[in-house]
Amino acid sequence: MKRPKLLLLFIAVAFGCSSCATLLNRPHQVVSVRSTESVKLIYEGDTLRSLPKTELEFVVKKEKHPFNVVLFNDSSSRTFDIQARKSWTYALNLFTPYLGGLVVDEISGKKFTYPKRVYVDMDNTEISYLPYYPMPKERLNFKNRLSITPTAIIGIYHPGIEIGYQRLFGELFALQTNLRYLLAANTNYSRNASGFRIELNPKYYLRNQEKSRIYTSLSLQYLRKDHEAEYDFLIPANFDDDDFQNDQITQLLPVEKRFFSLTPRIGVEHYLSDRLVIDAFFGVGLRYRETRVIGANPNFLFSDGNWEWFDVAHDSNRASTRLSANLDFNFRIGWVF
C-alpha cells in the first residue's frame, strides 16, 4: 500500500514543481525561411533550394545558442545567425508553486525557441532578417478604411450606432476617427437618451506581419449625452413627531453627462482578406466626467436605494465632477479601399 502512495506523491511533486516549458516544449521545431529571390540555403552543411516567394522548411534543435544560415544565388550572398528567444510558455512559470518552474526550466534548457518564420530581403543589407513574414506591399496600398462597431448597438451604458474612418500614412502611421450616434434604451443609463460620442485615435504600427498588424494608439474621446434616470431620495422627517425615520420617494429626472477620455491602447488588426479587416484593442486610461441632475429638490437627500456596498447605476448617474479610470476593450470590422 505504501508504493502507490509514494508514486502519487512523486507525480504530484513532479507536476507541482515542473515548468511549463519543460512539459510543453518539444526538443525540435520547424523553421520556415522565405526570401525575396530564388536562392540556395545552407544549414549544417546541407544545401537546399528555395523557389521565389515560397518558404523552405527545415528542422532545428532548440538551444540557447543561435544557428547559422547562408542564402546565396548567382548575384548575391547573405550569412546570418538566427537568434534564440524565450518561449511564451516560460512566462507561465509565474503561476507554478514557489516559482519552481523557473528553476526547472533553467536546468533543462527547454525555455528557448526560434522564430517559426524567417524573412530575408536580399536587397536590404541593413536588416539581416525579420522573425516574421511581412505584410505584402499590395495590401498596404489601400490607404482608406470604413468600419463599424457591432457591439455598440448592444452596449449597456452608451448604446448607439458607430461608424469610423481611417487613413493610412505610409506604413507605420494611421489616423482613425469614430462617431457614435447614441440610441435610447429602457435602462437607467439611456432612458430617452440623445447625444453622440466622437473619437480621434492616432495609431503607430509596431509590426506589419503577413496577415496581422500590431499597433499602439492614443484614444481621445468626447461624449455628450442627455437622458432620464430614476433617483431615490430621502425626505427629512418631521422632528416634531415621535417617528424620526426618513421617508423615501423615487423620481424620474433629466441627466446631463459630459465625458472627456484619454486612453492608451494596444491592438491587433487581422486581415480576413485583402479588404476585410477585424480590429481588436484593449486599453486603460483616464476619464474626466461631469454629471448634472436637473430639477432635484435641494432639500432632499440622494440615496443609493439599497444596502449593497456598490451600486453601479447610482454611481454612474449621481451628480459629480470627477476623474475616474477608463477600461476600454472592443473590436471593429472594417473594409479597406
Rosetta silent file (secondary structure, phi, psi, omega in degrees, C-alpha in Angstrom):
SEQUENCE: MKRPKLLLLFIAVAFGCSSCATLLNRPHQVVSVRSTESVKLIYEGDTLRSLPKTELEFVVKKEKHPFNVVLFNDSSSRTFDIQARKSWTYALNLFTPYLGGLVVDEISGKKFTYPKRVYVDMDNTEISYLPYYPMPKERLNFKNRLSITPTAIIGIYHPGIEIGYQRLFGELFALQTNLRYLLAANTNYSRNASGFRIELNPKYYLRNQEKSRIYTSLSLQYLRKDHEAEYDFLIPANFDDDDFQNDQITQLLPVEKRFFSLTPRIGVEHYLSDRLVIDAFFGVGLRYRETRVIGANPNFLFSDGNWEWFDVAHDSNRASTRLSANLDFNFRIGWVF
SCORE:     score description
SCORE:     0.000 S_00000001
   1 L     0.000  -22.138 -177.010    0.000    0.000    0.000 S_00000001
   2 H   -74.902  -34.333 -176.354    2.946    2.330    0.522 S_00000001
   3 H   -63.473  -46.062  176.761    4.218    2.144   -3.068 S_00000001
   4 H   -58.975  -38.644  179.845    1.035    3.552   -4.683 S_00000001
   5 H   -66.683  -41.797  178.516    1.021    6.407   -2.178 S_00000001
   6 H   -65.524  -35.684  178.635    4.687    7.159   -2.834 S_00000001
   7 H   -66.468  -43.913  177.932    4.032    7.062   -6.578 S_00000001
   8 H   -64.052  -39.186  177.916    1.127    9.500   -6.301 S_00000001
   9 H   -64.120  -40.271  179.125    3.218   11.772   -4.103 S_00000001
  10 H   -64.234  -42.458  179.547    6.042   11.696   -6.646 S_00000001
  11 H   -64.349  -42.729 -179.928    3.656   12.571   -9.504 S_00000001
  12 H   -62.995  -42.674  179.294    2.120   15.429   -7.514 S_00000001
  13 H   -66.738  -38.599 -178.760    5.544   16.877   -6.677 S_00000001
  14 H   -63.519  -45.461  179.854    6.717   16.480  -10.271 S_00000001
  15 H   -73.438  -30.557  179.836    3.750   18.357  -11.703 S_00000001
  16 H   -72.699  -29.031 -176.802    3.808   20.943   -8.938 S_00000001
  17 H  -106.135  -14.136 -178.978    7.458   21.807   -9.463 S_00000001
  18 L   -69.471  156.422 -179.624    7.861   21.147  -13.187 S_00000001
  19 L   -92.589  158.232  177.926    7.992   24.043  -15.565 S_00000001
  20 H   -69.015  -40.169 -179.576    5.524   24.749  -18.337 S_00000001
  21 H   -65.243  -40.484 -179.802    8.276   24.991  -20.963 S_00000001
  22 H   -65.292  -37.745 -178.515    9.805   21.668  -19.939 S_00000001
  23 H   -79.002  -35.915 -170.729    6.445   19.916  -20.101 S_00000001
  24 H   -99.177  -30.646 -175.371    5.043   21.585  -23.231 S_00000001
  25 L   -79.463  137.317  174.364    8.022   22.419  -25.439 S_00000001
  26 L   -86.901  155.788 -178.225    9.358   19.860  -27.859 S_00000001
  27 L   -71.137  -19.222 -179.982   13.156   19.496  -28.283 S_00000001
  28 E  -126.355  160.523  176.605   12.912   20.278  -32.033 S_00000001
  29 E  -149.620  163.116  178.674   10.921   22.692  -34.174 S_00000001
  30 E   -97.157  130.317  176.367   10.286   23.565  -37.811 S_00000001
  31 E  -115.228  131.672  177.793   11.682   26.848  -39.158 S_00000001
  32 E  -108.754  131.275  179.739   10.448   28.331  -42.445 S_00000001
  33 E  -117.148  128.613  177.745   12.665   30.716  -44.409 S_00000001
  34 E  -121.625  137.258 -178.883   11.309   32.947  -47.167 S_00000001
  35 E  -123.605  158.544  178.793   13.455   35.075  -49.463 S_00000001
  36 L   -79.168  -12.605 -179.441   12.724   37.819  -51.993 S_00000001
  37 L  -131.281  166.803  174.446   14.779   35.980  -54.620 S_00000001
  38 L   -74.578  117.491 -174.308   15.402   32.461  -55.777 S_00000001
  39 E  -136.067  168.829  168.540   18.268   31.292  -53.568 S_00000001
  40 E  -107.659  147.125 -176.795   20.002   28.253  -52.187 S_00000001
  41 E  -120.510  134.880  176.954   20.143   27.742  -48.427 S_00000001
  42 E  -115.778  122.775  176.084   22.922   26.116  -46.427 S_00000001
  43 E  -138.505  120.758 -178.824   22.161   24.801  -42.952 S_00000001
  44 L    54.560   41.645  175.821   24.528   22.436  -41.117 S_00000001
  45 L    82.604   -6.627  179.209   26.411   21.706  -44.312 S_00000001
  46 E   -97.000  137.820  178.868   23.297   20.767  -46.306 S_00000001
  47 E  -104.327  124.360 -179.214   22.321   22.814  -49.365 S_00000001
  48 E  -122.391  149.855 -178.793   18.591   23.239  -50.020 S_00000001
  49 E  -102.748  138.373  177.519   16.838   25.065  -52.843 S_00000001
  50 E  -119.477  133.518  177.454   14.096   27.666  -52.306 S_00000001
  51 L   -84.206  156.839 -179.650   11.702   28.824  -55.013 S_00000001
  52 L   -57.915  132.607  175.012   10.742   32.520  -55.362 S_00000001
  53 L    60.344   22.986  171.623    8.162   33.679  -52.785 S_00000001
  54 L  -127.250  147.779 -176.757    7.871   30.248  -51.241 S_00000001
  55 L   -93.639  150.221  177.698    9.338   29.227  -47.920 S_00000001
  56 E  -108.611  128.825 -176.132   11.738   26.398  -47.300 S_00000001
  57 E  -105.534  141.254  173.611   11.206   24.350  -44.138 S_00000001
  58 E  -150.760  160.577 -174.528   13.810   22.503  -42.113 S_00000001
  59 E  -100.821  134.446  178.146   14.029   21.079  -38.582 S_00000001
  60 E  -126.734  155.547  175.077   16.325   22.532  -35.926 S_00000001
  61 E   -90.312  133.331 -178.746   17.115   21.541  -32.365 S_00000001
  62 L   -72.760  122.568  178.797   16.117   24.098  -29.731 S_00000001
  63 L  -142.875  171.660  177.736   19.128   25.510  -27.974 S_00000001
  64 L   -74.218  -29.755 -173.946   20.258   28.675  -26.251 S_00000001
  65 L   -87.371  151.761  176.626   22.765   29.459  -28.980 S_00000001
  66 L   -71.953  160.982  173.750   21.879   30.839  -32.443 S_00000001
  67 E  -117.777  152.110 -172.112   22.258   28.728  -35.572 S_00000001
  68 E   -95.808  140.019  177.998   23.862   29.875  -38.812 S_00000001
  69 E  -132.361  139.614  176.255   22.128   30.127  -42.204 S_00000001
  70 E  -122.450  126.453  173.582   23.608   31.032  -45.592 S_00000001
  71 E  -114.575  134.056 -179.334   21.493   32.216  -48.517 S_00000001
  72 E  -154.890  156.263  170.759   23.109   32.669  -51.905 S_00000001
  73 L  -146.721 -162.426 -175.644   22.499   32.776  -55.639 S_00000001
  74 L   -70.674  -22.133 -174.012   24.462   33.837  -58.692 S_00000001
  75 L  -109.006  -21.624 -175.786   24.361   37.555  -57.815 S_00000001
  76 L  -153.512  167.572  179.739   24.469   37.820  -54.005 S_00000001
  77 E  -148.176  141.232  179.036   25.075   36.029  -50.740 S_00000001
  78 E  -134.601  132.747  176.198   23.836   36.572  -47.180 S_00000001
  79 E  -124.261  129.925 -178.345   25.074   34.961  -43.973 S_00000001
  80 E  -154.503  161.427  178.951   23.287   35.485  -40.662 S_00000001
  81 E  -106.429  130.748  175.022   22.571   33.876  -37.294 S_00000001
  82 E   -85.921  114.320 -174.841   19.019   33.060  -36.190 S_00000001
  83 L   -79.260  143.321  174.509   18.810   34.135  -32.553 S_00000001
  84 L   -81.996  156.420  177.296   17.061   32.072  -29.895 S_00000001
  85 E  -143.863  164.316 -179.281   14.430   33.613  -27.638 S_00000001
  86 E   -75.371  137.191  179.263   12.455   32.568  -24.589 S_00000001
  87 L   -71.106  151.127  179.055    9.278   30.633  -25.274 S_00000001
  88 H   -64.089  -25.119  178.461    5.934   32.117  -24.259 S_00000001
  89 H   -67.955  -19.829  179.271    5.381   29.026  -22.099 S_00000001
  90 H   -63.864  -34.176 -179.559    8.289   30.187  -19.928 S_00000001
  91 H   -68.055  -23.023  179.445    6.133   33.047  -18.607 S_00000001
  92 H   -67.474  -14.480  178.825    3.559   30.533  -17.324 S_00000001
  93 H   -64.337  -17.817  177.783    6.072   29.541  -14.643 S_00000001
  94 H   -63.284  -17.368 -178.868    4.952   32.593  -12.670 S_00000001
  95 H  -101.033    3.093  178.139    1.878   30.535  -11.728 S_00000001
  96 L   -83.808  153.225 -178.410    3.799   27.479  -10.508 S_00000001
  97 H   -59.202  128.389  176.409    4.175   26.888   -6.749 S_00000001
  98 H    57.260   22.017 -179.796    7.080   28.859   -5.277 S_00000001
  99 H    56.958   29.601 -179.096    8.179   29.698   -8.868 S_00000001
 100 H   -64.692  -25.694  179.578    9.753   26.252   -9.001 S_00000001
 101 H   -63.692  -30.453  178.495    9.118   26.045  -12.736 S_00000001
 102 H   -63.478  -40.649 -179.547   11.683   28.780  -13.358 S_00000001
 103 H   -67.147  -42.942 -179.445   14.377   26.671  -11.724 S_00000001
 104 H   -63.265  -40.865  179.487   13.406   23.556  -13.673 S_00000001
 105 H   -64.520  -38.394  179.261   13.477   25.469  -16.958 S_00000001
 106 H   -64.432  -36.208 -179.106   16.926   26.857  -16.209 S_00000001
 107 H   -75.051  -43.843 -175.840   18.235   23.350  -15.570 S_00000001
 108 H   -75.772  -27.971 -179.463   16.536   21.674  -18.552 S_00000001
 109 L    75.334   11.687 -176.816   17.325   24.472  -21.005 S_00000001
 110 L   -91.387   13.640 -179.933   13.983   23.969  -22.789 S_00000001
 111 L   -81.333   -9.254 -175.333   12.849   27.562  -22.306 S_00000001
 112 E   -95.632  151.645  175.641   14.364   28.625  -25.640 S_00000001
 113 E  -150.067  170.207  178.684   12.817   28.574  -29.084 S_00000001
 114 L  -116.668  160.139  175.412   13.484   30.041  -32.529 S_00000001
 115 L   -59.533  137.213  178.583   11.238   32.115  -34.813 S_00000001
 116 L   -73.808  -27.561  179.931    8.894   29.877  -36.756 S_00000001
 117 E  -127.651  134.977  179.409    9.110   32.169  -39.782 S_00000001
 118 E  -128.352  129.436 -179.734   12.188   33.996  -41.077 S_00000001
 119 E  -118.314  134.650 -178.094   12.078   36.550  -43.893 S_00000001
 120 E  -128.158  123.863  173.612   15.150   37.768  -45.771 S_00000001
 121 L   -96.413  109.409 -174.829   15.268   40.702  -48.167 S_00000001
 122 L   -66.549  -19.551 -179.267   18.280   40.040  -50.361 S_00000001
 123 L   -91.650  -13.171 -177.628   18.456   43.704  -51.397 S_00000001
 124 L  -104.945  104.620 -178.731   18.377   45.111  -47.844 S_00000001
 125 L   -89.583   -7.744 -179.397   21.735   44.672  -46.142 S_00000001
 126 L   -76.179  -30.337  179.168   20.853   46.846  -43.126 S_00000001
 127 L  -115.723  121.666 -177.507   18.499   44.198  -41.690 S_00000001
 128 L   -67.527  -46.077  178.034   19.766   40.628  -41.614 S_00000001
 129 L  -163.899  165.606  172.911   16.305   39.064  -41.293 S_00000001
 130 E  -112.278  136.967 -179.868   12.816   39.531  -39.882 S_00000001
 131 L   -81.635   30.203  178.174   11.413   36.967  -37.379 S_00000001
 132 L  -165.458  165.286  174.317    8.078   37.002  -39.249 S_00000001
 133 L   -86.344  125.531 -178.513    6.700   37.312  -42.765 S_00000001
 134 E   -73.908  163.319  178.627    5.977   40.976  -43.543 S_00000001
 135 L   -71.667  137.180  179.241    2.704   42.235  -44.960 S_00000001
 136 L   -60.491  143.796  179.962    2.648   42.368  -48.779 S_00000001
 137 H   -59.933  -34.572 -177.986    3.129   45.822  -50.265 S_00000001
 138 H   -61.833  -34.395 -179.402   -0.028   45.417  -52.321 S_00000001
 139 H   -71.326  -32.519 -179.944   -2.138   45.145  -49.160 S_00000001
 140 H   -79.877   -6.941  178.165   -0.664   48.340  -47.730 S_00000001
 141 L   -72.958  -18.568  176.611   -1.536   50.256  -50.887 S_00000001
 142 L   -81.432  107.529 -171.420   -5.137   50.508  -49.674 S_00000001
 143 L   -91.307  -17.615 -173.547   -4.958   53.707  -47.617 S_00000001
 144 E  -112.574  150.901  178.055   -8.610   54.169  -46.590 S_00000001
 145 E  -148.087  133.521  170.104  -10.886   52.160  -44.329 S_00000001
 146 E  -107.908  138.657 -175.493  -14.520   52.368  -43.304 S_00000001
 147 E  -140.304  160.572  172.844  -15.527   50.458  -40.178 S_00000001
 148 E  -128.885  157.555  176.646  -18.425   49.642  -37.906 S_00000001
 149 L  -114.086   98.712 -173.990  -18.523   48.624  -34.238 S_00000001
 150 H   -59.910  -33.441 -175.589  -21.022   45.715  -33.939 S_00000001
 151 H   -77.901  -10.238 -175.706  -21.131   45.784  -30.126 S_00000001
 152 H   -62.695  -37.970 -174.106  -22.043   49.476  -29.975 S_00000001
 153 H   -72.791  -19.757 -179.798  -25.746   48.884  -30.537 S_00000001
 154 H  -108.597   13.272  179.814  -25.996   46.415  -27.632 S_00000001
 155 L   -62.997  148.631 -177.957  -23.847   48.417  -25.219 S_00000001
 156 L   -80.230  -45.008 -170.954  -25.154   48.786  -21.678 S_00000001
 157 L   -90.351  -42.144 -177.314  -24.005   52.304  -20.832 S_00000001
 158 L  -134.994   65.609 -179.357  -23.871   54.156  -24.169 S_00000001
 159 L   -65.627  147.008  179.614  -25.687   52.125  -26.867 S_00000001
 160 E  -179.301 -174.899  175.736  -25.631   53.573  -30.348 S_00000001
 161 E  -107.546  121.136 -174.283  -24.674   53.233  -33.992 S_00000001
 162 E  -121.062  130.065  174.638  -20.950   53.749  -34.549 S_00000001
 163 E  -126.376  155.338 -177.742  -19.078   54.217  -37.818 S_00000001
 164 E  -142.730  159.431  175.950  -15.407   55.046  -38.362 S_00000001
 165 E  -134.932  136.418  179.062  -12.938   56.163  -40.985 S_00000001
 166 E  -129.852  139.036  177.114   -9.188   55.510  -41.003 S_00000001
 167 E  -120.681  128.103 -179.177   -6.469   56.945  -43.220 S_00000001
 168 E   -92.643  131.166  177.227   -3.071   55.250  -43.526 S_00000001
 169 E  -115.335  107.395 -174.866    0.038   57.449  -43.791 S_00000001
 170 L    70.466 -143.774 -179.648    2.987   55.440  -45.055 S_00000001
 171 L  -110.880  -10.954 -172.347    3.375   52.006  -43.485 S_00000001
 172 L  -117.653  -12.998 -175.516    3.641   52.873  -39.782 S_00000001
 173 E  -124.842  147.880  175.369    1.109   55.637  -39.048 S_00000001
 174 E  -151.572  154.592  176.477   -2.664   55.953  -39.312 S_00000001
 175 E  -126.335  123.789 -176.690   -5.339   58.328  -38.068 S_00000001
 176 E  -117.699  137.151  173.817   -8.750   56.964  -37.143 S_00000001
 177 E  -124.278  142.708  179.944  -11.942   58.868  -36.348 S_00000001
 178 E  -136.390  141.576  178.567  -15.156   57.337  -34.990 S_00000001
 179 E  -130.032  126.535  177.732  -18.597   58.789  -34.451 S_00000001
 180 E  -116.330  123.686  173.448  -21.325   57.136  -32.384 S_00000001
 181 E   -91.714  117.626 -172.966  -24.920   58.321  -32.526 S_00000001
 182 E   -75.267  143.253  179.236  -26.479   57.405  -29.177 S_00000001
 183 L  -113.308  154.847  177.215  -29.734   55.471  -29.013 S_00000001
 184 L   -81.888  146.630  176.980  -32.390   55.349  -26.307 S_00000001
 185 L  -144.373  153.206 -177.288  -32.821   52.212  -24.213 S_00000001
 186 L   -84.725   62.279  176.891  -35.164   51.296  -21.374 S_00000001
 187 L  -135.244  169.789  179.733  -32.438   51.361  -18.736 S_00000001
 188 L   -76.719   -1.513  177.915  -31.319   53.783  -16.083 S_00000001
 189 L  -101.651  -22.237 -172.308  -28.303   54.649  -18.257 S_00000001
 190 L  -144.140   27.505 -179.873  -30.035   55.551  -21.536 S_00000001
 191 E   -68.940  121.826 -177.780  -33.729   56.189  -20.941 S_00000001
 192 E    54.572   40.260 -173.819  -34.883   58.677  -23.628 S_00000001
 193 E   -78.157  151.577  172.229  -31.224   59.278  -24.422 S_00000001
 194 E  -149.210  152.796  178.972  -29.849   61.588  -27.087 S_00000001
 195 E   140.930 -164.074 -175.929  -26.332   62.696  -27.949 S_00000001
 196 E  -156.428  165.166  171.342  -23.122   61.479  -29.557 S_00000001
 197 E  -134.842  128.961 -179.927  -19.575   60.329  -28.920 S_00000001
 198 E  -119.127  142.754 -175.398  -16.667   61.367  -31.145 S_00000001
 199 E  -134.685  140.573  171.661  -13.196   59.845  -31.084 S_00000001
 200 E  -121.111  124.904 -169.575   -9.790   60.722  -32.526 S_00000001
 201 E  -136.941   89.686  174.541   -7.338   57.820  -32.472 S_00000001
 202 E   -73.217  140.046 -176.555   -3.777   58.166  -33.905 S_00000001
 203 E  -122.172  146.652  171.118   -2.039   54.806  -34.406 S_00000001
 204 E  -127.745  123.908 -175.846    1.560   53.674  -34.636 S_00000001
 205 E   -88.118  121.348 -179.767    2.186   50.183  -36.039 S_00000001
 206 E   -81.015  -31.942 -178.533    4.813   48.196  -34.167 S_00000001
 207 E  -154.333  133.245  175.461    4.819   45.265  -36.580 S_00000001
 208 E  -109.212   91.425  179.746    3.302   44.568  -40.002 S_00000001
 209 E   -84.797  177.539 -172.209    3.043   40.802  -40.238 S_00000001
 210 L   -56.536  -43.937 -179.234    1.714   38.849  -43.197 S_00000001
 211 L  -124.591   -1.902 -176.326   -1.934   38.968  -42.080 S_00000001
 212 E  -135.314  149.301  176.786   -1.807   40.942  -38.830 S_00000001
 213 E  -127.930  123.537  178.534   -0.655   44.379  -37.713 S_00000001
 214 E   -96.827  131.568 -175.214    0.207   45.105  -34.077 S_00000001
 215 E  -140.040  163.017  168.799   -0.204   48.727  -33.044 S_00000001
 216 E  -123.935  148.163 -175.646   -0.290   51.142  -30.158 S_00000001
 217 E  -150.173  170.977  177.631   -2.559   54.185  -30.119 S_00000001
 218 E  -130.597  109.396 -176.708   -3.904   57.019  -28.006 S_00000001
 219 E   -89.857  125.062  173.664   -7.679   57.385  -27.998 S_00000001
 220 E  -114.021  121.650 -174.844   -9.180   60.834  -27.309 S_00000001
 221 E  -127.490  145.874  170.972  -12.969   60.784  -26.813 S_00000001
 222 E  -130.116  129.624  179.446  -15.679   63.304  -26.090 S_00000001
 223 E  -122.209  131.384  174.416  -19.189   62.189  -25.125 S_00000001
 224 E  -123.557  119.387 -172.399  -22.266   64.387  -24.869 S_00000001
 225 E  -144.053  130.519  173.754  -25.314   62.601  -23.530 S_00000001
 226 E  -122.089  130.722  178.979  -28.696   63.660  -22.157 S_00000001
 227 E  -155.456 -176.253  178.113  -31.098   61.107  -20.751 S_00000001
 228 E  -116.990  147.317  179.851  -33.501   60.398  -17.881 S_00000001
 229 E  -144.959  151.628  177.167  -32.853   58.296  -14.799 S_00000001
 230 E   -87.314  134.868 -179.809  -34.733   57.213  -11.713 S_00000001
 231 E  -125.786  141.376  173.308  -33.428   58.532   -8.394 S_00000001
 232 E   -98.586  130.279 -179.654  -34.256   57.562   -4.839 S_00000001
 233 E  -121.229  146.044  172.224  -34.479   60.472   -2.404 S_00000001
 234 E  -102.051  125.503  178.640  -34.707   60.603    1.357 S_00000001
 235 E   -96.362  122.586 -179.190  -37.107   63.257    2.696 S_00000001
 236 L   -55.362  138.504 -178.095  -36.071   64.567    6.134 S_00000001
 237 L   -74.404  160.552  174.840  -38.541   63.562    8.828 S_00000001
 238 L   -82.911  108.621 -173.010  -40.614   65.997   10.847 S_00000001
 239 L   -73.950   -2.205  174.490  -38.724   66.055   14.134 S_00000001
 240 L   -76.609  -18.098  179.290  -41.820   67.300   15.981 S_00000001
 241 L   -90.231  167.248  177.564  -43.179   63.746   15.658 S_00000001
 242 L   -75.130  -19.354 -177.889  -42.059   60.722   17.582 S_00000001
 243 L   -88.529  115.172 -178.199  -41.068   58.998   14.264 S_00000001
 244 L  -100.081   10.489  179.305  -37.569   60.031   13.284 S_00000001
 245 L   -76.165  147.473  176.726  -37.406   57.786   10.165 S_00000001
 246 L   -86.879  139.787  172.804  -36.884   59.380    6.750 S_00000001
 247 E   -82.739  149.579 -178.846  -39.465   58.867    4.007 S_00000001
 248 E  -122.047  137.350  176.644  -38.182   57.721    0.606 S_00000001
 249 E  -131.798  160.670  177.250  -39.522   58.622   -2.845 S_00000001
 250 E  -119.311  131.843 -179.774  -38.464   57.816   -6.421 S_00000001
 251 E  -130.224  147.397  174.222  -38.373   60.452   -9.171 S_00000001
 252 E   -98.873  115.319 -173.443  -37.565   60.390  -12.893 S_00000001
 253 E  -127.737  151.596  175.306  -35.237   63.331  -13.624 S_00000001
 254 E   -70.636  146.702  179.767  -33.197   64.599  -16.611 S_00000001
 255 E  -130.378  136.456  174.627  -29.440   63.964  -16.552 S_00000001
 256 E  -116.305  127.402 -178.858  -26.694   65.719  -18.491 S_00000001
 257 E  -125.365  138.172  175.707  -23.349   63.956  -18.950 S_00000001
 258 E  -135.384  119.142 -177.621  -20.118   65.231  -20.493 S_00000001
 259 E  -117.704  140.549  169.190  -17.098   62.922  -20.689 S_00000001
 260 E  -125.547  120.446 -175.224  -13.512   63.566  -21.799 S_00000001
 261 E  -123.104  142.713  175.866  -11.392   60.401  -22.055 S_00000001
 262 E  -132.514  112.615 -170.333   -7.711   59.802  -22.756 S_00000001
 263 E  -135.519  112.736  169.800   -6.825   56.113  -23.160 S_00000001
 264 E   -68.656  142.591 -177.572   -3.586   54.459  -24.376 S_00000001
 265 E  -132.320  159.611  166.495   -4.321   51.239  -26.277 S_00000001
 266 E  -128.034  135.623 -174.507   -2.654   48.172  -27.687 S_00000001
 267 E  -148.731  169.411  178.485   -4.390   46.461  -30.579 S_00000001
 268 E  -134.235  129.481  171.938   -4.215   43.976  -33.429 S_00000001
 269 E  -104.896  120.567 -178.661   -5.618   44.351  -36.929 S_00000001
 270 E  -115.382  127.203 -178.965   -6.142   40.978  -38.617 S_00000001
 271 E   -86.454  112.380  173.510   -6.863   40.744  -42.336 S_00000001
 272 L   -75.700  -26.098  172.273   -9.532   38.167  -43.085 S_00000001
 273 L  -153.810 -174.910  179.554   -8.953   39.032  -46.759 S_00000001
 274 L   -65.094  -20.593 -177.131   -7.181   41.793  -48.694 S_00000001
 275 L  -114.538  -27.849 -174.156  -10.149   44.089  -47.993 S_00000001
 276 E   -97.919  125.128 -174.400  -11.859   42.800  -44.831 S_00000001
 277 E  -130.164  139.661  170.877  -10.152   43.621  -41.507 S_00000001
 278 E  -112.790  130.750 -174.282  -11.061   42.985  -37.872 S_00000001
 279 E  -118.139  111.952  178.614   -9.543   45.407  -35.353 S_00000001
 280 E  -114.047  140.300 -174.469   -9.413   44.332  -31.677 S_00000001
 281 E  -148.161  162.475  178.376   -7.952   46.532  -28.942 S_00000001
 282 E  -146.999  141.606  179.507   -7.524   46.949  -25.198 S_00000001
 283 E  -160.957  157.911  175.291   -6.604   49.973  -23.104 S_00000001
 284 E  -132.323  126.246 -177.914   -6.688   51.578  -19.664 S_00000001
 285 E  -146.552 -154.334 -178.037   -6.838   55.349  -19.272 S_00000001
 286 E  -121.734  151.170  178.774   -8.465   58.279  -17.511 S_00000001
 287 E  -135.846  126.483  171.623  -11.876   59.905  -17.854 S_00000001
 288 E   -97.278  125.540 -173.954  -12.977   63.346  -16.719 S_00000001
 289 E  -130.672  139.219  173.575  -16.733   63.346  -16.232 S_00000001
 290 E  -121.601  123.712  179.797  -19.339   65.954  -15.422 S_00000001
 291 E  -126.656  123.956  179.237  -22.807   64.750  -14.437 S_00000001
 292 E  -120.250  134.183  175.493  -25.655   67.130  -13.664 S_00000001
 293 E  -103.697  122.400 -173.980  -29.091   66.154  -12.360 S_00000001
 294 L   -94.864  129.859  172.216  -31.785   68.638  -13.438 S_00000001
 295 L    86.889   11.426  179.762  -34.707   69.515  -11.189 S_00000001
 296 L   -75.529  138.273  178.086  -33.682   67.752   -7.980 S_00000001
 297 L   -69.096  120.635 -177.410  -35.136   69.219   -4.793 S_00000001
 298 L   -64.678  -17.075  179.382  -32.197   70.696   -2.831 S_00000001
 299 L   -85.892   -9.701  179.216  -33.911   69.731    0.446 S_00000001
 300 L   -91.684  155.676  178.147  -33.937   66.033   -0.481 S_00000001
 301 E  -107.753  130.676  176.330  -31.024   63.661    0.103 S_00000001
 302 E   -66.072  141.174  177.732  -29.774   61.337   -2.660 S_00000001
 303 E  -132.343  146.150  176.929  -29.932   57.655   -1.738 S_00000001
 304 L   -77.789   -8.264  173.066  -28.496   54.610   -3.470 S_00000001
 305 L    80.124   -2.753  178.309  -31.794   52.850   -2.793 S_00000001
 306 L  -153.494 -178.219 -176.498  -30.265   49.673   -1.353 S_00000001
 307 L  -110.080   17.242  177.722  -27.744   48.403    1.154 S_00000001
 308 L   -71.849  157.121 -176.219  -25.212   46.965   -1.296 S_00000001
 309 L   -71.961  -23.474  179.474  -21.593   48.064   -0.960 S_00000001
 310 L  -151.358  127.464 -179.872  -21.558   49.483   -4.500 S_00000001
 311 L  -114.158  110.401 -175.335  -24.407   50.490   -6.809 S_00000001
 312 H   -63.769  -44.527 -178.401  -23.223   50.908  -10.420 S_00000001
 313 H   -64.056  -42.111  179.289  -26.330   52.758  -11.595 S_00000001
 314 H   -64.945  -42.290 -179.152  -26.231   55.171   -8.691 S_00000001
 315 H   -66.942  -35.653 -179.140  -22.513   55.843   -9.152 S_00000001
 316 H   -70.997  -33.429 -172.315  -22.939   56.416  -12.890 S_00000001
 317 H  -104.314   -3.907 -178.514  -25.843   58.853  -12.536 S_00000001
 318 L   -70.611  144.300  179.655  -25.004   60.737   -9.349 S_00000001
 319 L   -65.372  125.080 -177.728  -24.266   64.420   -9.752 S_00000001
 320 E  -169.769  163.074  168.525  -20.498   64.927   -9.672 S_00000001
 321 E  -131.149  112.938 -170.107  -17.407   66.321  -11.349 S_00000001
 322 E  -156.452  168.897  176.065  -14.574   63.827  -11.048 S_00000001
 323 E  -111.425  131.210 -177.355  -11.710   61.906  -12.588 S_00000001
 324 E  -139.041  167.094  177.251  -12.076   58.152  -12.932 S_00000001
 325 E   -76.153  151.884  179.784  -10.409   55.178  -14.598 S_00000001
 326 E  -128.634  110.992  176.767  -11.490   54.163  -18.089 S_00000001
 327 E   -95.236  124.139 -170.102  -11.314   50.492  -19.122 S_00000001
 328 E  -130.730  113.656  172.335  -11.570   50.200  -22.889 S_00000001
 329 E  -149.098  137.312 -175.287  -11.776   46.983  -24.936 S_00000001
 330 E  -170.999 -175.302  174.007  -13.739   46.283  -28.093 S_00000001
 331 E  -147.691  156.356  178.920  -13.433   45.317  -31.751 S_00000001
 332 E  -131.768  155.668  175.888  -14.362   46.777  -35.114 S_00000001
 333 E  -117.546  126.123 -174.035  -14.889   45.366  -38.595 S_00000001
 334 E  -126.909  158.519  176.279  -13.505   47.408  -41.485 S_00000001
 335 E  -123.800  120.750 -176.700  -13.390   47.485  -45.286 S_00000001
 336 E   -95.777  150.501  179.872  -10.261   48.937  -46.893 S_00000001
 337 L  -155.259    0.000    0.000  -10.129   50.665  -50.268 S_00000001
